[in-house]
mmCIF file of C-alpha atoms in Angstrom:
data_model
loop_
_atom_site.group_PDB
_atom_site.id
_atom_site.type_symbol
_atom_site.label_atom_id
_atom_site.label_comp_id
_atom_site.label_asym_id
_atom_site.label_seq_id
_atom_site.Cartn_x
_atom_site.Cartn_y
_atom_site.Cartn_z
ATOM 1 C CA MET A 2 42.400 49.060 307.712
ATOM 2 C CA ARG A 3 43.465 52.351 306.175
ATOM 3 C CA ILE A 4 46.379 54.187 307.790
ATOM 4 C CA ASN A 5 45.782 57.954 307.889
ATOM 5 C CA PHE A 6 49.022 59.185 309.435
ATOM 6 C CA ASP A 7 52.617 59.471 308.223
ATOM 7 C CA PHE A 8 56.185 59.649 309.479
ATOM 8 C CA LEU A 9 56.052 63.413 310.045
ATOM 9 C CA ASP A 10 53.072 62.961 312.353
ATOM 10 C CA LEU A 11 55.040 60.410 314.386
ATOM 11 C CA GLU A 12 58.042 62.749 314.528
ATOM 12 C CA ALA A 13 55.841 65.567 315.862
ATOM 13 C CA PHE A 14 54.351 63.245 318.493
ATOM 14 C CA LEU A 15 57.782 62.081 319.693
ATOM 15 C CA ALA A 16 59.116 65.631 319.837
ATOM 16 C CA VAL A 17 56.209 66.704 322.061
ATOM 17 C CA LYS A 18 56.529 63.564 324.182
ATOM 18 C CA GLU A 19 60.278 64.082 324.720
ATOM 19 C CA THR A 20 60.219 67.852 325.301
ATOM 20 C CA GLY A 21 56.923 67.996 327.182
ATOM 21 C CA SER A 22 55.995 71.085 325.185
ATOM 22 C CA PHE A 23 54.426 71.919 321.820
ATOM 23 C CA HIS A 24 56.548 75.071 321.725
ATOM 24 C CA LEU A 25 59.831 73.271 322.322
ATOM 25 C CA ALA A 26 58.804 70.541 319.849
ATOM 26 C CA SER A 27 58.204 73.159 317.156
ATOM 27 C CA GLU A 28 61.695 74.587 317.730
ATOM 28 C CA ARG A 29 63.273 71.129 317.513
ATOM 29 C CA LEU A 30 61.492 70.329 314.271
ATOM 30 C CA ASN A 31 61.813 73.840 312.841
ATOM 31 C CA LEU A 32 58.038 74.016 312.365
ATOM 32 C CA SER A 33 55.417 76.398 313.577
ATOM 33 C CA GLN A 34 53.673 75.466 316.805
ATOM 34 C CA SER A 35 50.328 75.305 315.025
ATOM 35 C CA SER A 36 51.790 72.837 312.513
ATOM 36 C CA VAL A 37 52.998 70.570 315.299
ATOM 37 C CA THR A 38 49.600 70.805 316.961
ATOM 38 C CA ARG A 39 47.811 69.845 313.720
ATOM 39 C CA ARG A 40 50.082 66.842 313.214
ATOM 40 C CA VAL A 41 49.471 65.534 316.733
ATOM 41 C CA GLN A 42 45.727 66.068 316.355
ATOM 42 C CA LYS A 43 45.807 64.220 313.032
ATOM 43 C CA LEU A 44 47.569 61.309 314.714
ATOM 44 C CA GLU A 45 45.048 61.278 317.571
ATOM 45 C CA GLU A 46 42.159 61.209 315.086
ATOM 46 C CA ALA A 47 43.761 58.397 313.094
ATOM 47 C CA LEU A 48 44.356 56.307 316.231
ATOM 48 C CA GLY A 49 41.067 57.220 317.829
ATOM 49 C CA THR A 50 42.632 58.124 321.171
ATOM 50 C CA GLN A 51 43.982 61.131 323.068
ATOM 51 C CA LEU A 52 47.760 61.250 323.340
ATOM 52 C CA PHE A 53 48.277 64.337 325.529
ATOM 53 C CA GLU A 54 46.365 66.054 328.307
ATOM 54 C CA ARG A 55 46.861 69.763 327.727
ATOM 55 C CA THR A 56 46.592 72.390 330.449
ATOM 56 C CA THR A 57 47.809 75.952 330.631
ATOM 57 C CA ARG A 58 50.792 74.795 332.666
ATOM 58 C CA GLU A 59 51.856 71.471 331.149
ATOM 59 C CA VAL A 60 51.420 68.820 328.471
ATOM 60 C CA ARG A 61 51.046 65.416 330.054
ATOM 61 C CA PRO A 62 51.256 62.184 327.983
ATOM 62 C CA THR A 63 48.429 59.721 328.342
ATOM 63 C CA LEU A 64 48.822 55.959 328.752
ATOM 64 C CA ALA A 65 48.194 55.616 325.006
ATOM 65 C CA ALA A 66 51.110 57.996 324.329
ATOM 66 C CA LYS A 67 53.416 55.942 326.523
ATOM 67 C CA ARG A 68 52.418 52.805 324.663
ATOM 68 C CA LEU A 69 52.848 54.473 321.264
ATOM 69 C CA GLN A 70 56.300 55.898 321.987
ATOM 70 C CA LEU A 71 58.284 52.660 321.579
ATOM 71 C CA ARG A 72 56.373 51.661 318.477
ATOM 72 C CA ALA A 73 56.743 55.102 316.914
ATOM 73 C CA GLU A 74 60.489 55.082 317.601
ATOM 74 C CA ALA A 75 60.793 51.620 316.042
ATOM 75 C CA ILE A 76 58.802 52.647 312.964
ATOM 76 C CA LEU A 77 60.935 55.765 312.372
ATOM 77 C CA GLN A 78 64.185 53.875 313.005
ATOM 78 C CA ASP A 79 63.191 51.201 310.514
ATOM 79 C CA ALA A 80 62.235 53.866 307.949
ATOM 80 C CA GLN A 81 65.583 55.623 308.377
ATOM 81 C CA GLU A 82 67.524 52.374 307.991
ATOM 82 C CA THR A 83 65.528 51.467 304.892
ATOM 83 C CA THR A 84 66.155 54.878 303.354
ATOM 84 C CA LEU A 85 69.881 54.699 304.030
ATOM 85 C CA ALA A 86 70.090 51.165 302.634
ATOM 86 C CA LEU A 87 68.272 52.128 299.448
ATOM 87 C CA ARG A 88 70.464 55.188 299.014
ATOM 88 C CA ASP A 89 73.561 53.056 299.444
ATOM 89 C CA GLU A 90 72.254 50.535 296.910
ATOM 90 C CA SER A 91 71.377 53.302 294.449
ATOM 91 C CA ALA A 92 74.814 54.851 294.826
ATOM 92 C CA ALA A 93 76.466 51.469 294.367
ATOM 93 C CA PHE A 94 74.343 50.755 291.292
ATOM 94 C CA ALA A 95 75.138 54.157 289.803
ATOM 95 C CA HIS A 96 78.847 53.594 290.427
ATOM 96 C CA GLN A 97 78.663 50.097 288.980
ATOM 97 C CA ARG A 98 76.799 51.333 285.912
ATOM 98 C CA ALA A 99 79.348 54.101 285.382
ATOM 99 C CA GLN A 100 82.087 51.468 285.467
ATOM 100 C CA THR A 101 80.385 49.274 282.845
ATOM 101 C CA VAL A 102 80.244 49.954 279.111
ATOM 102 C CA THR A 103 77.565 48.140 277.134
ATOM 103 C CA LEU A 104 78.309 47.822 273.426
ATOM 104 C CA ALA A 105 75.753 46.419 271.002
ATOM 105 C CA THR A 106 77.526 45.117 267.914
ATOM 106 C CA ILE A 107 77.051 42.994 264.852
ATOM 107 C CA PRO A 108 79.066 39.776 265.366
ATOM 108 C CA THR A 109 81.063 39.956 262.105
ATOM 109 C CA VAL A 110 83.174 42.920 263.279
ATOM 110 C CA ILE A 111 84.116 41.537 266.688
ATOM 111 C CA GLY A 112 87.299 39.793 265.577
ATOM 112 C CA ALA A 113 88.759 42.510 263.342
ATOM 113 C CA LEU A 114 87.450 45.634 265.064
ATOM 114 C CA VAL A 115 86.065 45.146 268.577
ATOM 115 C CA SER A 116 88.767 42.819 269.913
ATOM 116 C CA PRO A 117 91.707 45.087 268.914
ATOM 117 C CA ALA A 118 89.825 48.089 270.305
ATOM 118 C CA ILE A 119 89.268 46.357 273.651
ATOM 119 C CA HIS A 120 92.957 45.450 273.775
ATOM 120 C CA ALA A 121 93.932 49.099 273.165
ATOM 121 C CA PHE A 122 91.330 50.174 275.743
ATOM 122 C CA ARG A 123 92.998 47.988 278.372
ATOM 123 C CA VAL A 124 96.533 49.000 277.387
ATOM 124 C CA ALA A 125 95.485 52.630 277.896
ATOM 125 C CA GLY A 126 94.694 51.782 281.527
ATOM 126 C CA GLN A 127 90.899 51.584 281.265
ATOM 127 C CA THR A 128 89.457 49.107 283.769
ATOM 128 C CA ALA A 129 85.725 49.409 283.090
ATOM 129 C CA ARG A 130 83.820 46.186 282.571
ATOM 130 C CA ILE A 131 82.531 45.670 279.037
ATOM 131 C CA ARG A 132 79.222 44.026 278.210
ATOM 132 C CA LEU A 133 78.977 42.918 274.562
ATOM 133 C CA LEU A 134 75.562 42.418 272.997
ATOM 134 C CA ASP A 135 76.196 40.554 269.742
ATOM 135 C CA LEU A 136 73.043 41.149 267.743
ATOM 136 C CA ALA A 137 71.644 41.492 264.242
ATOM 137 C CA ALA A 138 71.884 44.979 262.722
ATOM 138 C CA ASN A 139 68.267 45.902 263.418
ATOM 139 C CA GLU A 140 68.580 44.617 267.004
ATOM 140 C CA VAL A 141 71.694 46.749 267.523
ATOM 141 C CA ALA A 142 69.698 49.806 266.473
ATOM 142 C CA GLU A 143 66.864 48.883 268.844
ATOM 143 C CA ALA A 144 69.245 48.339 271.777
ATOM 144 C CA VAL A 145 70.789 51.782 271.285
ATOM 145 C CA ALA A 146 67.433 53.502 270.734
ATOM 146 C CA GLN A 147 65.952 51.968 273.888
ATOM 147 C CA GLY A 148 68.979 52.778 276.051
ATOM 148 C CA GLU A 149 69.976 49.142 276.585
ATOM 149 C CA ALA A 150 73.443 49.878 275.155
ATOM 150 C CA ASP A 151 75.729 52.877 275.593
ATOM 151 C CA PHE A 152 76.381 52.815 271.856
ATOM 152 C CA GLY A 153 76.399 50.425 268.934
ATOM 153 C CA LEU A 154 78.571 49.223 266.108
ATOM 154 C CA CYS A 155 76.347 48.668 263.124
ATOM 155 C CA SER A 156 76.105 48.293 259.348
ATOM 156 C CA ILE A 157 72.804 50.055 258.665
ATOM 157 C CA PRO A 158 72.831 53.849 259.218
ATOM 158 C CA MET A 159 69.145 54.757 259.557
ATOM 159 C CA LEU A 160 66.862 52.350 261.372
ATOM 160 C CA GLU A 161 65.706 54.368 264.387
ATOM 161 C CA PRO A 162 64.875 58.113 264.266
ATOM 162 C CA VAL A 163 66.406 58.705 267.713
ATOM 163 C CA THR A 164 69.866 57.462 266.718
ATOM 164 C CA GLU A 165 72.718 58.987 264.767
ATOM 165 C CA PHE A 166 75.312 57.112 262.709
ATOM 166 C CA THR A 167 78.994 58.012 262.399
ATOM 167 C CA LEU A 168 80.663 56.231 259.481
ATOM 168 C CA LEU A 169 84.007 54.546 260.191
ATOM 169 C CA PHE A 170 84.615 52.819 256.843
ATOM 170 C CA ASN A 171 82.926 50.933 254.020
ATOM 171 C CA GLU A 172 83.481 47.184 254.098
ATOM 172 C CA PRO A 173 83.357 45.242 250.802
ATOM 173 C CA MET A 174 81.324 42.095 250.341
ATOM 174 C CA VAL A 175 83.516 39.316 248.967
ATOM 175 C CA LEU A 176 82.856 35.793 247.764
ATOM 176 C CA ALA A 177 83.670 32.960 250.164
ATOM 177 C CA LEU A 178 84.229 29.640 248.403
ATOM 178 C CA PRO A 179 85.828 26.261 249.002
ATOM 179 C CA ALA A 180 89.605 26.414 248.673
ATOM 180 C CA ASP A 181 89.597 23.910 245.798
ATOM 181 C CA HIS A 182 86.737 25.578 243.919
ATOM 182 C CA PRO A 183 87.438 26.305 240.203
ATOM 183 C CA LEU A 184 86.509 29.978 240.692
ATOM 184 C CA GLY A 185 89.258 30.230 243.285
ATOM 185 C CA HIS A 186 91.856 30.340 240.507
ATOM 186 C CA ARG A 187 90.502 33.676 239.298
ATOM 187 C CA THR A 188 91.638 36.913 240.934
ATOM 188 C CA LYS A 189 88.361 38.747 240.281
ATOM 189 C CA LEU A 190 84.810 37.663 239.805
ATOM 190 C CA THR A 191 81.544 39.273 238.769
ATOM 191 C CA TRP A 192 78.055 38.444 239.941
ATOM 192 C CA PRO A 193 77.054 36.962 236.574
ATOM 193 C CA ASP A 194 79.924 34.459 237.034
ATOM 194 C CA LEU A 195 77.951 32.969 239.915
ATOM 195 C CA ALA A 196 74.809 32.216 237.916
ATOM 196 C CA SER A 197 75.352 28.453 237.731
ATOM 197 C CA GLU A 198 76.767 28.033 241.230
ATOM 198 C CA PRO A 199 74.905 26.892 244.389
ATOM 199 C CA LEU A 200 74.693 30.333 245.982
ATOM 200 C CA ILE A 201 74.242 30.852 249.717
ATOM 201 C CA LEU A 202 72.587 34.196 250.530
ATOM 202 C CA PRO A 203 71.730 35.872 253.845
ATOM 203 C CA ALA A 204 68.105 35.572 254.868
ATOM 204 C CA ARG A 205 65.683 38.258 253.734
ATOM 205 C CA GLY A 206 65.309 41.042 256.263
ATOM 206 C CA THR A 207 68.962 40.973 257.327
ATOM 207 C CA GLY A 208 71.217 43.946 256.724
ATOM 208 C CA ASN A 209 73.585 42.066 254.416
ATOM 209 C CA ARG A 210 70.740 40.737 252.252
ATOM 210 C CA LEU A 211 69.301 44.228 251.949
ATOM 211 C CA LEU A 212 72.642 45.566 250.660
ATOM 212 C CA ILE A 213 73.023 42.739 248.139
ATOM 213 C CA ASP A 214 69.441 42.986 246.833
ATOM 214 C CA GLU A 215 69.630 46.770 246.434
ATOM 215 C CA ALA A 216 72.975 46.672 244.596
ATOM 216 C CA LEU A 217 71.858 43.913 242.242
ATOM 217 C CA ALA A 218 68.536 45.640 241.598
ATOM 218 C CA ARG A 219 70.282 48.888 240.641
ATOM 219 C CA SER A 220 72.546 47.079 238.199
ATOM 220 C CA ARG A 221 69.716 44.848 236.969
ATOM 221 C CA THR A 222 71.792 41.770 237.690
ATOM 222 C CA PRO A 223 69.572 38.723 238.300
ATOM 223 C CA VAL A 224 70.924 36.272 240.858
ATOM 224 C CA ARG A 225 69.226 33.120 242.093
ATOM 225 C CA TRP A 226 70.009 31.592 245.442
ATOM 226 C CA THR A 227 70.122 27.899 246.343
ATOM 227 C CA PHE A 228 70.479 28.257 250.121
ATOM 228 C CA GLU A 229 69.286 30.999 252.456
ATOM 229 C CA VAL A 230 70.704 31.246 255.985
ATOM 230 C CA GLY A 231 70.264 33.533 258.958
ATOM 231 C CA ARG A 232 73.844 33.691 260.237
ATOM 232 C CA THR A 233 77.186 34.381 258.607
ATOM 233 C CA SER A 234 78.751 31.548 260.628
ATOM 234 C CA THR A 235 76.234 29.121 259.082
ATOM 235 C CA ALA A 236 77.135 30.274 255.586
ATOM 236 C CA LEU A 237 80.833 29.782 256.345
ATOM 237 C CA GLU A 238 80.188 26.274 257.619
ATOM 238 C CA LEU A 239 78.336 25.346 254.424
ATOM 239 C CA VAL A 240 81.124 26.804 252.306
ATOM 240 C CA SER A 241 83.787 24.880 254.240
ATOM 241 C CA ARG A 242 81.834 21.670 253.554
ATOM 242 C CA GLY A 243 81.825 22.369 249.818
ATOM 243 C CA ILE A 244 78.059 22.783 249.721
ATOM 244 C CA GLY A 245 78.020 26.208 248.090
ATOM 245 C CA ILE A 246 79.587 29.667 247.780
ATOM 246 C CA ALA A 247 78.547 32.770 249.705
ATOM 247 C CA PRO A 248 78.910 36.550 249.431
ATOM 248 C CA LEU A 249 80.030 37.652 252.898
ATOM 249 C CA PRO A 250 81.427 40.756 254.587
ATOM 250 C CA ARG A 251 85.197 40.815 254.240
ATOM 251 C CA LEU A 252 85.744 41.036 258.007
ATOM 252 C CA ALA A 253 83.727 37.873 258.577
ATOM 253 C CA LEU A 254 86.567 35.901 257.005
ATOM 254 C CA ASP A 255 89.277 37.353 259.243
ATOM 255 C CA GLY A 256 90.450 34.848 261.788
ATOM 256 C CA THR A 257 88.595 31.900 260.271
ATOM 257 C CA SER A 258 90.464 28.749 261.174
ATOM 258 C CA SER A 259 89.220 26.714 258.234
ATOM 259 C CA ASP A 260 91.786 25.813 255.571
ATOM 260 C CA ASN A 261 88.906 24.829 253.335
ATOM 261 C CA VAL A 262 87.705 28.386 252.687
ATOM 262 C CA CYS A 263 89.185 31.176 250.586
ATOM 263 C CA TRP A 264 87.746 34.419 249.287
ATOM 264 C CA ARG A 265 87.839 36.490 246.136
ATOM 265 C CA PRO A 266 86.594 40.004 245.295
ATOM 266 C CA VAL A 267 83.299 40.080 243.427
ATOM 267 C CA ASN A 268 82.347 43.061 241.272
ATOM 268 C CA GLY A 269 79.826 44.183 238.706
ATOM 269 C CA PRO A 270 78.294 45.565 240.852
ATOM 270 C CA ASP A 271 80.464 46.257 243.888
ATOM 271 C CA VAL A 272 78.634 45.688 247.149
ATOM 272 C CA ALA A 273 79.838 47.281 250.382
ATOM 273 C CA ARG A 274 78.312 47.873 253.760
ATOM 274 C CA PRO A 275 78.947 50.951 255.899
ATOM 275 C CA ILE A 276 80.381 50.202 259.326
ATOM 276 C CA GLY A 277 79.937 52.904 261.930
ATOM 277 C CA LEU A 278 79.126 53.930 265.470
ATOM 278 C CA LEU A 279 75.476 54.251 266.447
ATOM 279 C CA THR A 280 74.556 56.624 269.282
ATOM 280 C CA ARG A 281 71.278 57.719 270.822
ATOM 281 C CA ILE A 282 70.661 61.393 270.001
ATOM 282 C CA GLY A 283 71.153 63.612 273.047
ATOM 283 C CA GLN A 284 72.807 60.906 275.144
ATOM 284 C CA LYS A 285 76.017 61.962 276.867
ATOM 285 C CA ASP A 286 78.752 59.345 276.915
ATOM 286 C CA THR A 287 80.361 58.283 280.162
ATOM 287 C CA PRO A 288 84.156 58.752 280.127
ATOM 288 C CA GLN A 289 84.553 54.979 279.781
ATOM 289 C CA ALA A 290 82.135 54.728 276.837
ATOM 290 C CA ALA A 291 83.839 57.671 275.120
ATOM 291 C CA ALA A 292 87.224 55.999 275.590
ATOM 292 C CA LEU A 293 86.002 52.736 274.044
ATOM 293 C CA LYS A 294 84.499 54.666 271.137
ATOM 294 C CA ARG A 295 87.847 56.337 270.484
ATOM 295 C CA ALA A 296 89.606 52.983 270.648
ATOM 296 C CA ILE A 297 87.227 51.505 268.066
ATOM 297 C CA ALA A 298 87.587 54.510 265.750
ATOM 298 C CA ALA A 299 91.389 54.253 265.983
ATOM 299 C CA VAL A 300 91.513 50.644 264.767
ATOM 300 C CA ARG A 301 92.798 50.466 261.215
ATOM 301 C CA VAL A 302 90.931 47.746 259.356
ATOM 302 C CA SER A 303 92.507 46.306 256.230
ATOM 303 C CA SER A 304 90.277 45.233 253.348
ATOM 304 C CA ASP A 305 93.129 43.713 251.352
#
């Protein structure tokens, strides 16, 4: 059954019922008398019954009106309580969201960059909760573009047209190799030096692989890979087992607990990835997000 009346119609009915007058009801509701009359008539048509007997001297409620009164009061009370509850929930959610900073970041900068920034953020008295989304570079860009993150920390500047990239520094790619590897005795290496080695490269489509392929293509340096992996942590595990050697971002080797892995610079050509903050164009930072951004930008990262 279709319901053809609304809350305002019920309010008009109750006002007339309680005041005994269309005129007094219109004053209570701050409506014209004709508007109150139309609302009561609409309710009578929807219910298929007369609610008031009108004479020149009085407005008398019918039996149907007396029956409707309690139900109408209950309906309006329930609607008011629902509205207040939803408003309270919305306000609580808005407050909670304002007190949470969501950062989308590539995993390899968490140890050297994100962790010190969070520490400084806390020391400065910031108490906001922090949600970290550790994602691949293209997923970081998507999270920022779609509003899932307040901002991102990424290694590829231009992936989404609605984002802008602020460079923090350029991070060199270095060669990770087993600690007892013969190449470990050399202070500097070139890419051609790796030609006969079991090379572990990032999977195609990843940000690090894109940087390596572009640099080697520009210098016309052919390099063949033996292993291809999706995660930097996987490459490090293979290196620590003596299975191969891997070009990796310098920061990925910070904090590694393995005594079996060392690293050396690799040149000819140099390969570096830009590390920067990714923000959705036109989005205004919350004070907490802005504070975390400043903390990240203030971290001094060593590439030595």
